[in-house]
Each structure stands twice: as C-alpha cells, then as structure tokens.
PDB file of C-alpha atoms in Angstrom:
ATOM      1  CA  MET A 225      58.661-130.726 103.936  1.00 89.00           C
ATOM      2  CA  ASP A 226      59.647-134.345 103.465  1.00 92.00           C
ATOM      3  CA  ARG A 227      60.303-137.272 105.797  1.00 92.00           C
ATOM      4  CA  ILE A 228      63.946-136.259 106.378  1.00 94.00           C
ATOM      5  CA  ASP A 229      62.974-132.691 107.338  1.00 94.00           C
ATOM      6  CA  ARG A 230      60.526-134.148 109.846  1.00 94.00           C
ATOM      7  CA  GLN A 231      63.236-136.442 111.234  1.00 93.00           C
ATOM      8  CA  LEU A 232      65.587-133.471 111.598  1.00 94.00           C
ATOM      9  CA  LEU A 233      62.917-131.477 113.404  1.00 94.00           C
ATOM     10  CA  ALA A 234      62.242-134.349 115.804  1.00 92.00           C
ATOM     11  CA  LEU A 235      65.971-134.685 116.509  1.00 92.00           C
ATOM     12  CA  LEU A 236      66.379-130.943 117.070  1.00 93.00           C
ATOM     13  CA  LEU A 237      63.410-130.925 119.461  1.00 91.00           C
ATOM     14  CA  ARG A 238      65.206-133.551 121.543  1.00 89.00           C
ATOM     15  CA  ASP A 239      68.588-131.787 121.351  1.00 90.00           C
ATOM     16  CA  GLY A 240      68.703-128.299 119.853  1.00 92.00           C
ATOM     17  CA  ARG A 241      72.490-128.244 120.267  1.00 93.00           C
ATOM     18  CA  ALA A 242      73.162-131.322 118.120  1.00 95.00           C
ATOM     19  CA  THR A 243      75.812-130.689 115.490  1.00 96.00           C
ATOM     20  CA  TYR A 244      75.115-131.022 111.792  1.00 96.00           C
ATOM     21  CA  GLN A 245      77.468-134.019 111.777  1.00 96.00           C
ATOM     22  CA  GLU A 246      75.497-135.761 114.535  1.00 96.00           C
ATOM     23  CA  LEU A 247      72.216-135.031 112.786  1.00 96.00           C
ATOM     24  CA  GLY A 248      73.651-136.185 109.454  1.00 95.00           C
ATOM     25  CA  ARG A 249      74.695-139.531 110.928  1.00 96.00           C
ATOM     26  CA  GLN A 250      71.173-140.123 112.191  1.00 95.00           C
ATOM     27  CA  VAL A 251      69.423-139.234 108.926  1.00 95.00           C
ATOM     28  CA  ARG A 252      72.197-140.571 106.664  1.00 96.00           C
ATOM     29  CA  LEU A 253      73.097-137.271 104.993  1.00 95.00           C
ATOM     30  CA  SER A 254      76.237-135.155 104.906  1.00 96.00           C
ATOM     31  CA  ALA A 255      76.677-132.370 107.434  1.00 95.00           C
ATOM     32  CA  ASN A 256      76.521-129.782 104.616  1.00 95.00           C
ATOM     33  CA  THR A 257      73.211-131.152 103.328  1.00 96.00           C
ATOM     34  CA  VAL A 258      71.777-131.158 106.849  1.00 95.00           C
ATOM     35  CA  ALA A 259      72.971-127.570 107.374  1.00 96.00           C
ATOM     36  CA  ASP A 260      71.234-126.507 104.143  1.00 96.00           C
ATOM     37  CA  ARG A 261      68.007-128.214 105.215  1.00 96.00           C
ATOM     38  CA  VAL A 262      68.085-126.677 108.703  1.00 96.00           C
ATOM     39  CA  ARG A 263      68.759-123.197 107.259  1.00 96.00           C
ATOM     40  CA  ARG A 264      65.803-123.656 104.892  1.00 96.00           C
ATOM     41  CA  LEU A 265      63.585-124.674 107.817  1.00 95.00           C
ATOM     42  CA  GLN A 266      64.733-121.571 109.723  1.00 96.00           C
ATOM     43  CA  THR A 267      64.230-119.233 106.754  1.00 96.00           C
ATOM     44  CA  SER A 268      60.742-120.580 106.090  1.00 96.00           C
ATOM     45  CA  GLY A 269      59.766-120.042 109.733  1.00 96.00           C
ATOM     46  CA  VAL A 270      59.285-123.710 110.615  1.00 95.00           C
ATOM     47  CA  ILE A 271      62.128-123.415 113.145  1.00 95.00           C
ATOM     48  CA  GLN A 272      61.519-120.241 115.107  1.00 94.00           C
ATOM     49  CA  GLY A 273      64.427-120.408 117.540  1.00 93.00           C
ATOM     50  CA  TYR A 274      66.418-122.365 120.074  1.00 91.00           C
ATOM     51  CA  ARG A 275      66.057-122.054 123.830  1.00 88.00           C
ATOM     52  CA  ALA A 276      67.674-123.256 127.015  1.00 87.00           C
ATOM     53  CA  GLU A 277      65.558-125.099 129.569  1.00 87.00           C
ATOM     54  CA  LEU A 278      66.154-123.797 133.072  1.00 89.00           C
ATOM     55  CA  ASN A 279      65.718-125.466 136.432  1.00 91.00           C
ATOM     56  CA  LEU A 280      63.659-122.770 138.142  1.00 92.00           C
ATOM     57  CA  ALA A 281      64.253-124.343 141.556  1.00 92.00           C
ATOM     58  CA  ALA A 282      67.938-123.436 141.130  1.00 94.00           C
ATOM     59  CA  PHE A 283      66.797-119.798 141.128  1.00 91.00           C
ATOM     60  CA  GLY A 284      64.680-120.249 144.238  1.00 93.00           C
ATOM     61  CA  ARG A 285      61.427-120.517 142.253  1.00 95.00           C
ATOM     62  CA  GLY A 286      60.595-124.168 142.750  1.00 94.00           C
ATOM     63  CA  MET A 287      56.873-123.674 143.322  1.00 97.00           C
ATOM     64  CA  GLN A 288      54.935-123.478 140.060  1.00 97.00           C
ATOM     65  CA  LEU A 289      51.256-122.791 139.609  1.00 98.00           C
ATOM     66  CA  ILE A 290      48.830-122.701 136.719  1.00 98.00           C
ATOM     67  CA  SER A 291      46.457-119.760 137.116  1.00 98.00           C
ATOM     68  CA  ASP A 292      43.306-119.107 135.137  1.00 98.00           C
ATOM     69  CA  ILE A 293      42.701-115.369 134.873  1.00 98.00           C
ATOM     70  CA  ARG A 294      39.507-113.429 134.246  1.00 98.00           C
ATOM     71  CA  LEU A 295      39.951-109.731 133.502  1.00 97.00           C
ATOM     72  CA  ARG A 296      37.632-106.946 134.615  1.00 97.00           C
ATOM     73  CA  GLU A 297      35.256-105.805 131.865  1.00 94.00           C
ATOM     74  CA  ALA A 298      36.986-102.496 131.099  1.00 93.00           C
ATOM     75  CA  VAL A 299      40.531-103.936 130.933  1.00 96.00           C
ATOM     76  CA  ASP A 300      42.223-103.884 127.540  1.00 95.00           C
ATOM     77  CA  ARG A 301      43.680-107.350 126.974  1.00 95.00           C
ATOM     78  CA  TRP A 302      46.559-105.937 124.882  1.00 96.00           C
ATOM     79  CA  ALA A 303      47.591-103.703 127.777  1.00 96.00           C
ATOM     80  CA  PHE A 304      47.296-106.652 130.156  1.00 97.00           C
ATOM     81  CA  GLU A 305      49.566-108.763 127.928  1.00 97.00           C
ATOM     82  CA  GLU A 306      52.136-105.978 127.784  1.00 97.00           C
ATOM     83  CA  GLN A 307      52.088-105.456 131.558  1.00 97.00           C
ATOM     84  CA  LEU A 308      52.677-109.177 132.207  1.00 97.00           C
ATOM     85  CA  GLY A 309      56.281-108.599 131.131  1.00 95.00           C
ATOM     86  CA  ASP A 310      56.731-106.555 134.319  1.00 97.00           C
ATOM     87  CA  VAL A 311      55.787-109.503 136.567  1.00 97.00           C
ATOM     88  CA  PRO A 312      58.914-111.720 136.648  1.00 96.00           C
ATOM     89  CA  GLN A 313      57.132-114.622 138.351  1.00 97.00           C
ATOM     90  CA  VAL A 314      54.862-115.080 135.298  1.00 97.00           C
ATOM     91  CA  ILE A 315      56.902-117.362 133.054  1.00 96.00           C
ATOM     92  CA  SER A 316      54.298-118.014 130.354  1.00 97.00           C
ATOM     93  CA  ALA A 317      50.844-116.846 129.353  1.00 98.00           C
ATOM     94  CA  VAL A 318      48.273-117.952 126.802  1.00 98.00           C
ATOM     95  CA  ARG A 319      45.054-116.279 125.707  1.00 98.00           C
ATOM     96  CA  MET A 320      42.137-118.664 126.124  1.00 96.00           C
ATOM     97  CA  THR A 321      38.603-119.120 124.910  1.00 97.00           C
ATOM     98  CA  GLY A 322      35.884-120.034 127.350  1.00 95.00           C
ATOM     99  CA  GLU A 323      35.277-119.062 130.935  1.00 96.00           C
ATOM    100  CA  TYR A 324      38.683-117.438 131.580  1.00 97.00           C
ATOM    101  CA  ASP A 325      40.643-114.962 129.484  1.00 97.00           C
ATOM    102  CA  PHE A 326      44.221-116.163 130.100  1.00 98.00           C
ATOM    103  CA  GLN A 327      46.139-119.032 131.617  1.00 98.00           C
ATOM    104  CA  LEU A 328      49.399-118.105 133.329  1.00 98.00           C
ATOM    105  CA  ARG A 329      52.254-120.263 134.506  1.00 98.00           C
ATOM    106  CA  VAL A 330      53.723-118.698 137.615  1.00 98.00           C
ATOM    107  CA  ALA A 331      57.001-119.633 139.338  1.00 97.00           C
ATOM    108  CA  CYS A 332      57.466-118.528 142.955  1.00 97.00           C
ATOM    109  CA  ALA A 333      59.610-119.316 145.957  1.00 97.00           C
ATOM    110  CA  ASP A 334      56.647-119.956 148.226  1.00 97.00           C
ATOM    111  CA  ALA A 335      52.972-119.238 148.925  1.00 97.00           C
ATOM    112  CA  ARG A 336      53.723-115.787 150.303  1.00 98.00           C
ATOM    113  CA  GLU A 337      55.387-114.712 147.056  1.00 98.00           C
ATOM    114  CA  PHE A 338      52.479-116.135 145.064  1.00 98.00           C
ATOM    115  CA  GLU A 339      50.061-114.153 147.223  1.00 98.00           C
ATOM    116  CA  THR A 340      51.917-110.940 146.349  1.00 98.00           C
ATOM    117  CA  VAL A 341      51.717-111.848 142.645  1.00 98.00           C
ATOM    118  CA  VAL A 342      47.941-112.369 142.892  1.00 98.00           C
ATOM    119  CA  ASP A 343      47.552-109.078 144.780  1.00 98.00           C
ATOM    120  CA  ARG A 344      49.580-107.267 142.120  1.00 98.00           C
ATOM    121  CA  LEU A 345      47.617-108.824 139.255  1.00 98.00           C
ATOM    122  CA  LYS A 346      44.381-107.647 140.841  1.00 97.00           C
ATOM    123  CA  ALA A 347      45.548-104.183 141.925  1.00 97.00           C
ATOM    124  CA  GLU A 348      47.696-103.168 138.946  1.00 96.00           C
ATOM    125  CA  LEU A 349      46.766-105.300 135.935  1.00 97.00           C
ATOM    126  CA  GLY A 350      42.980-105.367 136.128  1.00 96.00           C
ATOM    127  CA  VAL A 351      42.439-108.997 137.066  1.00 98.00           C
ATOM    128  CA  ARG A 352      38.991-109.744 138.455  1.00 97.00           C
ATOM    129  CA  GLU A 353      39.372-113.447 139.291  1.00 97.00           C
ATOM    130  CA  VAL A 354      42.228-115.938 139.720  1.00 98.00           C
ATOM    131  CA  ARG A 355      41.804-119.709 139.921  1.00 98.00           C
ATOM    132  CA  SER A 356      45.108-121.508 140.578  1.00 98.00           C
ATOM    133  CA  ARG A 357      46.415-125.029 140.849  1.00 98.00           C
ATOM    134  CA  LEU A 358      49.807-126.154 142.146  1.00 97.00           C
ATOM    135  CA  VAL A 359      51.974-128.040 139.652  1.00 97.00           C
ATOM    136  CA  LEU A 360      53.126-131.274 141.297  1.00 96.00           C
ATOM    137  CA  HIS A 361      55.417-132.424 138.497  1.00 93.00           C
ATOM    138  CA  GLU A 362      55.715-132.160 134.760  1.00 91.00           C
ATOM    139  CA  VAL A 363      55.242-135.185 132.525  1.00 93.00           C
ATOM    140  CA  GLU A 364      58.031-135.459 129.958  1.00 88.00           C
ATOM    141  CA  LEU A 365      56.658-136.074 126.489  1.00 87.00           C
ATOM    142  CA  ASP A 366      58.543-136.358 123.225  1.00 83.00           C
ATOM    143  CA  ALA A 367      57.756-133.142 121.334  1.00 81.00           C
ATOM    144  CA  GLY A 368      59.031-134.841 118.165  1.00 80.00           C
ATOM    145  CA  ARG A 369      55.700-136.644 117.949  1.00 82.00           C
ATOM    146  CA  ALA A 370      54.141-133.390 116.752  1.00 83.00           C
ATOM    147  CA  VAL A 371      56.097-133.457 113.473  1.00 85.00           C
ATOM    148  CA  GLU A 372      55.148-136.997 112.534  1.00 77.00           C
ATOM    149  CA  PRO A 373      52.789-137.165 109.545  1.00 69.00           C
TER     150      PRO A 373
END
C-alpha cells in the first residue's frame, strides 16, 4: 500500500459515496486507475464495506448509553454474542479484557426502554452486572488519520 492508496482510503472514510472521478481529481489520477486501486483494496480486504450513518433520534432512539457488561460464570460468551442480535436497542458490542466482558452501545427512546433492555439482558442473556453511562454527544474525529503512515 503506497501513499496514494492511503490518500484514497482517507478520502473514502470521509465520503464513501465519492465517485472515482472525484477521487481521481484529488489524488491526480484517472478515474479508471482509481477504480482499479479501490477494487484491489476491496479484494485484499483493506476495504471491508460501505455503510450509511443513521440519525437514531429520527427513529425515536435519541438516548444512547455505553454499558459495561459482566456475564454470569456459566454463560457461554458465544451464545451471548449471538443472542445480542435479538435485542434491537443494542447497536454495537465489543468483547473486552479487564473487569467487564463486553461493552455495549445501546440506543433507546427513554429511561423506561433502557430499563427493559437491562432487565432482558439479565433475565434472558445471562448478564450478572451492568454499568452504564449516558452519551452526551459524540466527538467527530477524522477517521482518515488512522491510515496515515
């Protein structure tokens, strides 16, 4: 991966819908050359996909929380991960080292809905402990910084 590939990745992180022509203008290459480079980055697994960013408040889920989760001893973490897909309020999950097993990002309409999510996690998914914090706002950072050498 050379400097131009890194520039293309940074540009695509900012705008995944940019055309090959737009990208080519910014890196001073033809649209066909840019298309070849992007396809190579996709084939090699560097680019894993493209996603839309949603305004969860538009869906009535404007309250977001970060929840640290500790599972009960006998709970299989693979089963827990699979069951998380059945809880629509959980919008992301990461397995953690340290004191807690997982960190969840949860999007709810209000505190009452969040309470039902916590109750469900404990009753149905084998969660022993939940420690949550309310997200006040998200800090926008340029993800393109990650591809700089």
